[in-house]
PDB file of C-alpha atoms in Angstrom:
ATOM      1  CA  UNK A 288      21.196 -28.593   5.160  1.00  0.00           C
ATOM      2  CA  UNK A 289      17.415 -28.489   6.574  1.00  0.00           C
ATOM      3  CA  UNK A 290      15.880 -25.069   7.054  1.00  0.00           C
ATOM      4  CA  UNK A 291      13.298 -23.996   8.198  1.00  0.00           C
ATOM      5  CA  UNK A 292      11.200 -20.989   9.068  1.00  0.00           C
ATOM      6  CA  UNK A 293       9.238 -20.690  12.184  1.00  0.00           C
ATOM      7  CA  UNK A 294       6.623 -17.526  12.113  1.00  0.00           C
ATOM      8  CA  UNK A 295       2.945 -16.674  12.783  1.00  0.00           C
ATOM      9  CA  UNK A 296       1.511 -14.658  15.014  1.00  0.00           C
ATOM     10  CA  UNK A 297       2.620 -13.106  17.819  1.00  0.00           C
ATOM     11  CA  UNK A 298       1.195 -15.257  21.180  1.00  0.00           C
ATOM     12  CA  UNK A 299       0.835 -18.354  18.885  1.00  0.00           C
ATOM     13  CA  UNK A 300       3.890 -20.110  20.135  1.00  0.00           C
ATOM     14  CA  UNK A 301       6.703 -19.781  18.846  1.00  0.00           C
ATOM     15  CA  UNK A 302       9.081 -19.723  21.325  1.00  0.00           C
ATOM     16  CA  UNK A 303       7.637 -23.001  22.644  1.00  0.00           C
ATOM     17  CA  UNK A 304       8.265 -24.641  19.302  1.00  0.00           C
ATOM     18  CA  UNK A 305      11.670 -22.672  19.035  1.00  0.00           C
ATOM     19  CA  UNK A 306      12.852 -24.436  22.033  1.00  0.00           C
ATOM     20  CA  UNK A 307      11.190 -28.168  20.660  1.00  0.00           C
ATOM     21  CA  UNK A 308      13.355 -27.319  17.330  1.00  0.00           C
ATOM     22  CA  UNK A 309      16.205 -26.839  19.633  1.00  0.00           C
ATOM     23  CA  UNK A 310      15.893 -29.737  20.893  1.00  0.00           C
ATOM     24  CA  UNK A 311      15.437 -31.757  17.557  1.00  0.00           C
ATOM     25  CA  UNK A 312      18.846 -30.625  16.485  1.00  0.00           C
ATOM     26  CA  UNK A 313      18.169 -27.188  14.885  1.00  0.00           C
ATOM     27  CA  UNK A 314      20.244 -24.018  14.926  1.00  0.00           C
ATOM     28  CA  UNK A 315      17.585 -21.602  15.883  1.00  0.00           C
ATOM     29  CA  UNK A 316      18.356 -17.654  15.281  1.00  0.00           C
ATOM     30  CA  UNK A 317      15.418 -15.138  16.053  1.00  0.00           C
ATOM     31  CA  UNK A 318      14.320 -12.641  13.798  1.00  0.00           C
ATOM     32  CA  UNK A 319      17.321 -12.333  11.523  1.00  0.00           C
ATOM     33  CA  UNK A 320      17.086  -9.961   8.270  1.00  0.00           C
ATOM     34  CA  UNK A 321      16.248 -12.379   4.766  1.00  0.00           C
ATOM     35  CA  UNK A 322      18.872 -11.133   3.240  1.00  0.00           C
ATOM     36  CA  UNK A 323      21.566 -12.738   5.740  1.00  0.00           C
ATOM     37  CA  UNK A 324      20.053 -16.370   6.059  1.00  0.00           C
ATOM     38  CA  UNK A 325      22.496 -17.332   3.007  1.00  0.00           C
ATOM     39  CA  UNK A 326      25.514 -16.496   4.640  1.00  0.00           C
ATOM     40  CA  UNK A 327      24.438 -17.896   7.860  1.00  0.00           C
ATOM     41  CA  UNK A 328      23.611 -20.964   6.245  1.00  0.00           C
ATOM     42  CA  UNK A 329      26.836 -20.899   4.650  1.00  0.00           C
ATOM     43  CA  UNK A 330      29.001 -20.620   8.130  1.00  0.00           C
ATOM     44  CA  UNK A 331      26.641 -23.262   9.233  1.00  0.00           C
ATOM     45  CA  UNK A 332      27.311 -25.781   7.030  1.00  0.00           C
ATOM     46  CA  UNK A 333      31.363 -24.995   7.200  1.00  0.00           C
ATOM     47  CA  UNK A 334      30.793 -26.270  11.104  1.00  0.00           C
ATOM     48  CA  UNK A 335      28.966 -29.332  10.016  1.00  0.00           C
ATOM     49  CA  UNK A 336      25.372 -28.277  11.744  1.00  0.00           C
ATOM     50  CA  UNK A 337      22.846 -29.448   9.055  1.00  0.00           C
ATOM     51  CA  UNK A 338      19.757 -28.469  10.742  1.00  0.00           C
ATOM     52  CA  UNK A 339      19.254 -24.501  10.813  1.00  0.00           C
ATOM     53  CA  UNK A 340      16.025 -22.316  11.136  1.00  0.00           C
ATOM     54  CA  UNK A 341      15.082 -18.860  12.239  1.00  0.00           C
ATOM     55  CA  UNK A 342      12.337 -17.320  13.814  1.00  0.00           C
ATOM     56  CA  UNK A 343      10.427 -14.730  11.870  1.00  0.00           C
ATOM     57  CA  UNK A 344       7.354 -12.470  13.468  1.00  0.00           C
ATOM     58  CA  UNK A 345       6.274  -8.711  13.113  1.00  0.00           C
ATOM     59  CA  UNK A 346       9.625  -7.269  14.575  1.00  0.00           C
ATOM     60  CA  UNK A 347      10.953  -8.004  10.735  1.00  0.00           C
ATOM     61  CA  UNK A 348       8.384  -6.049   9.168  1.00  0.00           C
ATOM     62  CA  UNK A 349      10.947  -3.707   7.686  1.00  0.00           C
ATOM     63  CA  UNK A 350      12.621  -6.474   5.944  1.00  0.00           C
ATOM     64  CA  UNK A 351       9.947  -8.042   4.451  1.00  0.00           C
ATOM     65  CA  UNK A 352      11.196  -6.717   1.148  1.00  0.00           C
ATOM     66  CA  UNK A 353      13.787  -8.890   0.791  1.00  0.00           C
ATOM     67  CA  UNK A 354      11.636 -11.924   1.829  1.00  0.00           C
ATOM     68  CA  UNK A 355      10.426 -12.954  -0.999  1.00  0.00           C
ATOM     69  CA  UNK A 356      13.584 -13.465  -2.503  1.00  0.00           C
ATOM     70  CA  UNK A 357      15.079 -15.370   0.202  1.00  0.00           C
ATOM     71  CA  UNK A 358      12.154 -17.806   0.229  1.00  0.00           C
ATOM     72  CA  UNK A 359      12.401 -18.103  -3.643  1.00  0.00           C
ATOM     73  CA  UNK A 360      16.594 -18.617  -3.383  1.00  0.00           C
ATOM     74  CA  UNK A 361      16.601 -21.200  -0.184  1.00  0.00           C
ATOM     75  CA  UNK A 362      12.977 -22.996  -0.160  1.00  0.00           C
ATOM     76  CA  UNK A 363      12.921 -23.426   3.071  1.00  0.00           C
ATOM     77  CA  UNK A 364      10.319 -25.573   4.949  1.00  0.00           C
ATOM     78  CA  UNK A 365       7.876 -22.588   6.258  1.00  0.00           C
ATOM     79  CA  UNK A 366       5.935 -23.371   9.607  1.00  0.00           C
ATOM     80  CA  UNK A 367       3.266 -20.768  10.564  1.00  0.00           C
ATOM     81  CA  UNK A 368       1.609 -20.561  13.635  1.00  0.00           C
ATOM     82  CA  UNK A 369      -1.721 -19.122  14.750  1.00  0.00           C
ATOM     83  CA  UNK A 370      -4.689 -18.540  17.049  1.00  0.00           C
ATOM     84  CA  UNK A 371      -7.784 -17.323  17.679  1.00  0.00           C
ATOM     85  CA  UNK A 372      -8.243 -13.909  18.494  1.00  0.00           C
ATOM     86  CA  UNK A 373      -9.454 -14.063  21.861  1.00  0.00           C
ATOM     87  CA  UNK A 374      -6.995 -16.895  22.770  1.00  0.00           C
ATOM     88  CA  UNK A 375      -4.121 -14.615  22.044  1.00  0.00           C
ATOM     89  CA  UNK A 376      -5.547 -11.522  23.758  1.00  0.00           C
ATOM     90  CA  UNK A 377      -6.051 -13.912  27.080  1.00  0.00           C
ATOM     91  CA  UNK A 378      -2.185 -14.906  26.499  1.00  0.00           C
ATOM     92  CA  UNK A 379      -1.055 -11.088  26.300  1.00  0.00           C
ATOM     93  CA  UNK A 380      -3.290 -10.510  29.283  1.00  0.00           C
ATOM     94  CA  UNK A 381      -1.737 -13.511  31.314  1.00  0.00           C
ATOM     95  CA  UNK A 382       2.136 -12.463  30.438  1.00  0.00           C
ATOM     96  CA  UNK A 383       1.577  -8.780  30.499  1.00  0.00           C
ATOM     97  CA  UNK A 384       3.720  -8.215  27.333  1.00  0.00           C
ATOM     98  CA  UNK A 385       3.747  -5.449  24.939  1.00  0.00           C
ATOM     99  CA  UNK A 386       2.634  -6.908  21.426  1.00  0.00           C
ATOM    100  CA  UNK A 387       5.343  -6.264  18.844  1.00  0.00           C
ATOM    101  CA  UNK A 388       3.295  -3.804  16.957  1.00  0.00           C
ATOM    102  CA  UNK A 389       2.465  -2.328  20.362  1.00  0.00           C
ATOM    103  CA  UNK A 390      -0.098   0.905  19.636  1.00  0.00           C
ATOM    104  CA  UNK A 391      -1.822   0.511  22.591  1.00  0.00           C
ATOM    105  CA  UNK A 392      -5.131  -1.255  20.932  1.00  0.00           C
ATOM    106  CA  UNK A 393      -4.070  -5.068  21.478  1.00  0.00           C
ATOM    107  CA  UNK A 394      -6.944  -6.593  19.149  1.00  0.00           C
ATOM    108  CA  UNK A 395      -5.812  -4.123  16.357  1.00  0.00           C
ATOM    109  CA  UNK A 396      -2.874  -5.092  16.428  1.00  0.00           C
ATOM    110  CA  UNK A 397      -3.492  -8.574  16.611  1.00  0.00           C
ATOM    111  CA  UNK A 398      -5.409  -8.129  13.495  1.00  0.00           C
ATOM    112  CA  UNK A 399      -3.082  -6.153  12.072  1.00  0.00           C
ATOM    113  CA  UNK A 400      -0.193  -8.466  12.397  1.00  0.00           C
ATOM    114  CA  UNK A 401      -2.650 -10.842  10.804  1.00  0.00           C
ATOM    115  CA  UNK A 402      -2.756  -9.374   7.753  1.00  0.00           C
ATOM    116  CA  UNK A 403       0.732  -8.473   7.637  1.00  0.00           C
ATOM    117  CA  UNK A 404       1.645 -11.791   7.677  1.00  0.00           C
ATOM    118  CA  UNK A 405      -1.052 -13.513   5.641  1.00  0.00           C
ATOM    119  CA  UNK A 406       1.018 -13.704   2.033  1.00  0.00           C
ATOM    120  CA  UNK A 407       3.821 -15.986   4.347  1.00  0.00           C
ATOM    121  CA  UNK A 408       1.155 -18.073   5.875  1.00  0.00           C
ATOM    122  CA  UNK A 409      -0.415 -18.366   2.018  1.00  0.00           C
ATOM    123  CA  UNK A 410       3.385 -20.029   1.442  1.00  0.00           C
ATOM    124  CA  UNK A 411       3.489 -21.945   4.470  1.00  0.00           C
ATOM    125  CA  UNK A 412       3.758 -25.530   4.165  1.00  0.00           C
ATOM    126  CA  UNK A 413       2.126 -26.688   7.837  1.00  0.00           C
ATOM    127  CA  UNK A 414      -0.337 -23.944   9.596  1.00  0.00           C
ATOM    128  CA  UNK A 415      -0.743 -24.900  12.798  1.00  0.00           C
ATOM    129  CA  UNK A 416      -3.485 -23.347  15.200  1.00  0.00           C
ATOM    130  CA  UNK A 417      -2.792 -23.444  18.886  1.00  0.00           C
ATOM    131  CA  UNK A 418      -5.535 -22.295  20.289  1.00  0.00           C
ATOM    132  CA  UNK A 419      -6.435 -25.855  21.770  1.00  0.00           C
ATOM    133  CA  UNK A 420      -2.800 -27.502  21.836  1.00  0.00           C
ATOM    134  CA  UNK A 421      -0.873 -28.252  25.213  1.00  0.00           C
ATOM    135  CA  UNK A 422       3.000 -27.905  24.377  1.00  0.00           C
ATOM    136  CA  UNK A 423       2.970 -31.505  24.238  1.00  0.00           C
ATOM    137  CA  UNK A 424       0.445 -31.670  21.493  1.00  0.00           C
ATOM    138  CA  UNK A 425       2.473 -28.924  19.368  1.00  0.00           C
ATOM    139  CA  UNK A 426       5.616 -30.487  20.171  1.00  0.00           C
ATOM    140  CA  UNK A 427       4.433 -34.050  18.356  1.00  0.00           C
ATOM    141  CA  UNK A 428       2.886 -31.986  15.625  1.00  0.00           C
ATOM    142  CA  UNK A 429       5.978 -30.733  14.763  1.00  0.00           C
ATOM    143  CA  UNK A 430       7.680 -34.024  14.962  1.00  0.00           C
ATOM    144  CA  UNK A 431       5.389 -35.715  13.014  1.00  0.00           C
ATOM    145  CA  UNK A 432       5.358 -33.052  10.020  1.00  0.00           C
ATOM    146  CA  UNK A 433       9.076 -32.742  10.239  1.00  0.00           C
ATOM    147  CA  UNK A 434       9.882 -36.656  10.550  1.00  0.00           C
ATOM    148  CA  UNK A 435      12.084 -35.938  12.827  1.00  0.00           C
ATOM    149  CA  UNK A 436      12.550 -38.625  16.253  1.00  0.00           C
ATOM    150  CA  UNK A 437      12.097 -36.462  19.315  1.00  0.00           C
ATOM    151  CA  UNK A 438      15.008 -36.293  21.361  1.00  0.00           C
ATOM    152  CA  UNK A 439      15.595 -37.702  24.604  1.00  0.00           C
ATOM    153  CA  UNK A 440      18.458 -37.952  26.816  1.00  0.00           C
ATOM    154  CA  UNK A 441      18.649 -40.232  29.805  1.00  0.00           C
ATOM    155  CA  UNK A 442      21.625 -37.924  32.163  1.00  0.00           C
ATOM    156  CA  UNK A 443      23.778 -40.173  34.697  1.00  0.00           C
ATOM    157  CA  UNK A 444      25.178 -37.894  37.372  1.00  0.00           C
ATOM    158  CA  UNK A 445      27.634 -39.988  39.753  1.00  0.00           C
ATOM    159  CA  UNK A 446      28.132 -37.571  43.014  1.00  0.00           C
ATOM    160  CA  UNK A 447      29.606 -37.542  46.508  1.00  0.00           C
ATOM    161  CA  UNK A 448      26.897 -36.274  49.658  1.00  0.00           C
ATOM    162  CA  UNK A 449      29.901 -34.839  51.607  1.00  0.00           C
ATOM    163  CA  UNK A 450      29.998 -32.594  48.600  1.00  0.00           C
ATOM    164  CA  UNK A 451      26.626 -31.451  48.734  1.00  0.00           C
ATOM    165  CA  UNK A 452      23.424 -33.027  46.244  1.00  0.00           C
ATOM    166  CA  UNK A 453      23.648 -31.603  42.622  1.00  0.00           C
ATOM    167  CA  UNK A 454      20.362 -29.051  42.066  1.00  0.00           C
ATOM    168  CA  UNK A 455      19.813 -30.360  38.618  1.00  0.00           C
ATOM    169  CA  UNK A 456      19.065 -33.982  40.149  1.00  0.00           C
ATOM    170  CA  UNK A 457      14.987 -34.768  38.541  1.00  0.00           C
ATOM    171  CA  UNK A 458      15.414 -37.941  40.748  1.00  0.00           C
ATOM    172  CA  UNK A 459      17.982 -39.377  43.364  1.00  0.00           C
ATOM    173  CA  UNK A 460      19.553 -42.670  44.078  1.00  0.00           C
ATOM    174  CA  UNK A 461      20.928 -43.391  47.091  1.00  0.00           C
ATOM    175  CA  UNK A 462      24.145 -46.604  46.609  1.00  0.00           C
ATOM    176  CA  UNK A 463      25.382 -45.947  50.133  1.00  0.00           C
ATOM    177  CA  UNK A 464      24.496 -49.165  50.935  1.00  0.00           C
ATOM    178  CA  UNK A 465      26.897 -51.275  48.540  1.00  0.00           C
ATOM    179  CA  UNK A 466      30.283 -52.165  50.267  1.00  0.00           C
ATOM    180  CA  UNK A 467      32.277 -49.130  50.459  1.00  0.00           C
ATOM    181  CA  UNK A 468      35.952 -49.721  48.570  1.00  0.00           C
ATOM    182  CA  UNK A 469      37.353 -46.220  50.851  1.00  0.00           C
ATOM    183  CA  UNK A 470      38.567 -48.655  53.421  1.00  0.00           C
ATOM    184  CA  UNK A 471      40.227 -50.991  51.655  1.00  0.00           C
ATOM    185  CA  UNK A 472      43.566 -49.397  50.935  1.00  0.00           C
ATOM    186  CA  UNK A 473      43.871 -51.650  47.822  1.00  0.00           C
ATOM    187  CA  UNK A 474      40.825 -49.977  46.354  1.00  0.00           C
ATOM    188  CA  UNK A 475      41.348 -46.553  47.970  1.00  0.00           C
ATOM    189  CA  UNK A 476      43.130 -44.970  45.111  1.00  0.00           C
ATOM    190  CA  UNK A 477      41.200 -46.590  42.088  1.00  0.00           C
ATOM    191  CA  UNK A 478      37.789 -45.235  41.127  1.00  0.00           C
ATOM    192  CA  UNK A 479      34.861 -46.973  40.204  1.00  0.00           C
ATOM    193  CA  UNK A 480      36.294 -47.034  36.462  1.00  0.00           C
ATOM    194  CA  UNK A 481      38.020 -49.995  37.969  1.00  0.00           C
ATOM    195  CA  UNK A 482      37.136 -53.236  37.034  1.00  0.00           C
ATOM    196  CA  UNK A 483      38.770 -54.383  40.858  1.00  0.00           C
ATOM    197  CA  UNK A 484      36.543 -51.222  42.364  1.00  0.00           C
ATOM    198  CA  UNK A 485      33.096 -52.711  40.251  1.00  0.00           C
ATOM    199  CA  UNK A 486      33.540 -56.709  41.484  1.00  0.00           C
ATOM    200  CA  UNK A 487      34.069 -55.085  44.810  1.00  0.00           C
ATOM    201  CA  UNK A 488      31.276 -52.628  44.782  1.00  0.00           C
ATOM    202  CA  UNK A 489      28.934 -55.206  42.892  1.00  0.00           C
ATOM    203  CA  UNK A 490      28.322 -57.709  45.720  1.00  0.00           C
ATOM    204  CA  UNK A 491      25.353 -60.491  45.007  1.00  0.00           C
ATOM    205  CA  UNK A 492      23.745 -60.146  48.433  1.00  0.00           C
ATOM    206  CA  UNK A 493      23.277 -56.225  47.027  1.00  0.00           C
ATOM    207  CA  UNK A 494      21.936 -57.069  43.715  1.00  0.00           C
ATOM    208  CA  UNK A 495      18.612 -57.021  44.522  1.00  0.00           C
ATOM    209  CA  UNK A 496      18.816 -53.828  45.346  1.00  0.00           C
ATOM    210  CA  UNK A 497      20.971 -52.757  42.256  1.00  0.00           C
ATOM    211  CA  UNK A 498      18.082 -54.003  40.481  1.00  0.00           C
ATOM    212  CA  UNK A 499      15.702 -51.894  41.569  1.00  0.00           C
ATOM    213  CA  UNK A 500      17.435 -48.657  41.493  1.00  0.00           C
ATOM    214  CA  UNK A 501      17.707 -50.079  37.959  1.00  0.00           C
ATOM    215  CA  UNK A 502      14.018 -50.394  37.453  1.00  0.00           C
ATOM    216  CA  UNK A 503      13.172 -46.928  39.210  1.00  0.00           C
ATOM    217  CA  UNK A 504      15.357 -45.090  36.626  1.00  0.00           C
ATOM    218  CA  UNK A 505      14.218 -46.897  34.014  1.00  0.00           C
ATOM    219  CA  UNK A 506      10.762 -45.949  34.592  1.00  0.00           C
ATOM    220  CA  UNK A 507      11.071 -42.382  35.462  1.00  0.00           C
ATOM    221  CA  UNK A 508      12.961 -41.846  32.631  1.00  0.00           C
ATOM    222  CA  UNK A 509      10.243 -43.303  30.403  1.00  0.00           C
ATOM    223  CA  UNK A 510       7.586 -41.621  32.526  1.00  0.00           C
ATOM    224  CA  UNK A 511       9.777 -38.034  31.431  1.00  0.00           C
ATOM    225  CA  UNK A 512       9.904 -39.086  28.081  1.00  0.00           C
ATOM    226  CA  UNK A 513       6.355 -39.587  27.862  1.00  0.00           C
ATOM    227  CA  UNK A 514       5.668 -36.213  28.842  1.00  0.00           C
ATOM    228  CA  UNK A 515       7.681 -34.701  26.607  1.00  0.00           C
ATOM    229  CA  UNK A 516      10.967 -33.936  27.761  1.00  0.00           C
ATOM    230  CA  UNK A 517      13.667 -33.415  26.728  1.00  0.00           C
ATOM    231  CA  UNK A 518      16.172 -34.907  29.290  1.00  0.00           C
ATOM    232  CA  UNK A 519      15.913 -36.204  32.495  1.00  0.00           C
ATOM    233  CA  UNK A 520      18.998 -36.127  35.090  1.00  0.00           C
ATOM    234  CA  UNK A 521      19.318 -39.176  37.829  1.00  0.00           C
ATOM    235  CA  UNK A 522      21.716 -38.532  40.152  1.00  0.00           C
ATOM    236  CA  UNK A 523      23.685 -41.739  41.826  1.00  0.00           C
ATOM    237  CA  UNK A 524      25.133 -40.335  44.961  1.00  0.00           C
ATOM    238  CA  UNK A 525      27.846 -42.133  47.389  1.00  0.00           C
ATOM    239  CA  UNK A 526      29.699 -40.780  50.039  1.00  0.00           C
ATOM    240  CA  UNK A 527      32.768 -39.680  48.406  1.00  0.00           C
ATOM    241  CA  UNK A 528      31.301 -39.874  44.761  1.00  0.00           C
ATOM    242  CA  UNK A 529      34.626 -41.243  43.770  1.00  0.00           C
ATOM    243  CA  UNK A 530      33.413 -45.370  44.106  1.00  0.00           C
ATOM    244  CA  UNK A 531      30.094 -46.531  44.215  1.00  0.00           C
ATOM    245  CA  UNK A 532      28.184 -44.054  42.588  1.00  0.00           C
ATOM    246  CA  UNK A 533      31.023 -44.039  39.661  1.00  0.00           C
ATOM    247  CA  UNK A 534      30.361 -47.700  39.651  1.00  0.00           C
ATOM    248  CA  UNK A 535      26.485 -47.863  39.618  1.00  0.00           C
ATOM    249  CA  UNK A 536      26.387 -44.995  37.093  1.00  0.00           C
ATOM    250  CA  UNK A 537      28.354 -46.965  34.733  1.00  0.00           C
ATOM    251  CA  UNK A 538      26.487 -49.615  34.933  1.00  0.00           C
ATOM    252  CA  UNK A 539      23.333 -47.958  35.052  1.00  0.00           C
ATOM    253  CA  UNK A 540      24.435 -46.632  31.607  1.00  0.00           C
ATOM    254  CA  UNK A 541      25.378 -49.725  29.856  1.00  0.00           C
ATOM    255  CA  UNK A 542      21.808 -51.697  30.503  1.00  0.00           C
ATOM    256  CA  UNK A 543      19.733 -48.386  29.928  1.00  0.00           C
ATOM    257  CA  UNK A 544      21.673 -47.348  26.950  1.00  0.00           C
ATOM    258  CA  UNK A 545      19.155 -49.408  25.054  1.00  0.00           C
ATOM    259  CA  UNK A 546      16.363 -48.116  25.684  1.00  0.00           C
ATOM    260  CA  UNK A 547      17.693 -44.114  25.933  1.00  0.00           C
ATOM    261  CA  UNK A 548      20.641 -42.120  24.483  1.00  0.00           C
ATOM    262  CA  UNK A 549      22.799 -41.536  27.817  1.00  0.00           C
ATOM    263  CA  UNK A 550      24.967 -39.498  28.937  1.00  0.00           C
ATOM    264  CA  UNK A 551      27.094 -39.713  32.087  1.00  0.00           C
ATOM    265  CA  UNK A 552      29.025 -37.472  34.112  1.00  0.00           C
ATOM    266  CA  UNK A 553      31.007 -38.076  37.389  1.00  0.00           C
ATOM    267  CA  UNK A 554      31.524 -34.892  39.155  1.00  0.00           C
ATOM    268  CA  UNK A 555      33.595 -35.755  42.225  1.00  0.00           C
ATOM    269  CA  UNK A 556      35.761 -38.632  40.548  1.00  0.00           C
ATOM    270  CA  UNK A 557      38.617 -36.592  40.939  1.00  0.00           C
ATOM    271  CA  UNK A 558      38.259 -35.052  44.337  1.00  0.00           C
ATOM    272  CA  UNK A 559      40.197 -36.119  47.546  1.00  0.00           C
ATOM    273  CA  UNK A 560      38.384 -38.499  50.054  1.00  0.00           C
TER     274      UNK A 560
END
């Protein structure tokens, strides 16, 4: 199993890269004592996850006693993250939350915390210093030490209007247009699964138009991928939801599949017309 140790100061970070982790795959657990990361890595691996890590910041303090052990029995992969002073104290001031070792002097504690921490960052096998990095930059910093790929996912969301748009849609497509296989009472009962529903559905005077909900996709997905994202959702709505948009989101899937790791849902297949 890979694990890893996120920590560093307080303000620095870390539950930005917690969530990129996250998204690379790892088990993420915040703040857990050292002397339970063995048997946590130990259920782990029973459930096959083979990326773990935990978050580690001034609210352990108390168990840094056991710490060094851990680090000496596991050798994990330590990332520490940091700032400038005054970058920090403008991030407290922005989010209005206490600071762990909360005193009421912020830069003391900032400092404090500092030193605190400074024989882990001495260990630390990638200090990073955010003061200048967009979540995008520390995001590919992380990927780049860890050698991980970033994850993507390209979501396919078939859906029916008369049911109402889903609210996780990033972008739309409308396939009321193609030939609608409700009134046909051949095709009525089949889905889009079908292979009759999809030479139905898939008429060549329409393709023109298939292709460029095709290339819309396409390029909003890379344009969210670009960014940084994580996933992007395009929902393929019909009437119904149980024909067309079944139909285009299938075959939306198989040419982007590709170019993205896709996943598709239909979520009013199964409802009555």
């Amino acid at each position: 199993m890979r694990f890893l140790v996120l920590t560093g100061l307080s303000g620095a970070g870390k539950t930005t890269a917690k969530g990129f982790l996250e998204d690379l795959g790892y088990f993420m657990v915040d703040n857990l004592p050292p002397s339970l990361w063995k048997p946590l890595l130990e259920e782990l691996a029973a459930r096959g996850i083979e990326r773990a890590g935990v978050v580690l910041d001034a609210r352990a303090l108390p168990f840094f006693a056991e710490l060094e052990e851990a680090l000496a029995a596991l050798r994990p992969v330590v990332v520490f993250l940091e700032a400038r002073p005054e970058v920090l104290l403008r991030r407290y001031n922005l989010t209005r939350r206490l600071h762990p070792l909360g005193a009421g002097n912020l830069m003391r504690e900032i400092e404090e915390e500092r030193k605190a921490l400074g024989n882990l960052r001495a260990q630390a096998h990638l200090v990073l210093d955010t003061s200048e990095l967009s979540p995008r930059a520390l995001k590919e910093a992380l990927v780049r030490f860890l050698g991980e790929e970033a994850g993507f996912t390209l979501r396919l969301l078939s859906f029916g209007f008369k049911w109402g748009p889903p609210p996780e849609a990033d972008l739309v497509l409308d396939v009321r247009p193609f030939p609608n296989p409700h009134y046909d009472p051949a095709l009525k009962p089949k889905s889009g699964l079908d292979p009759e529903v999809k030479a139905y559905v898939f008429r060549e005077d329409l393709e023109a138009y298939y292709r460029a909900l095709l290339t819309v996709a396409g390029l909003a997905a890379e344009g969210a991928k670009a960014e940084g994202r994580a996933f992007y959702t395009v929902a393929v709505g019909c009437t119904g939801g149980r024909h067309r948009s079944v139909a285009v989101a299938e075959r939306l899937a198989e040419e982007l599949s590709g170019r993205f790791r896709v996943e598709v849902t239909h979520r009013d297949v199964e409802k009555e017309a």
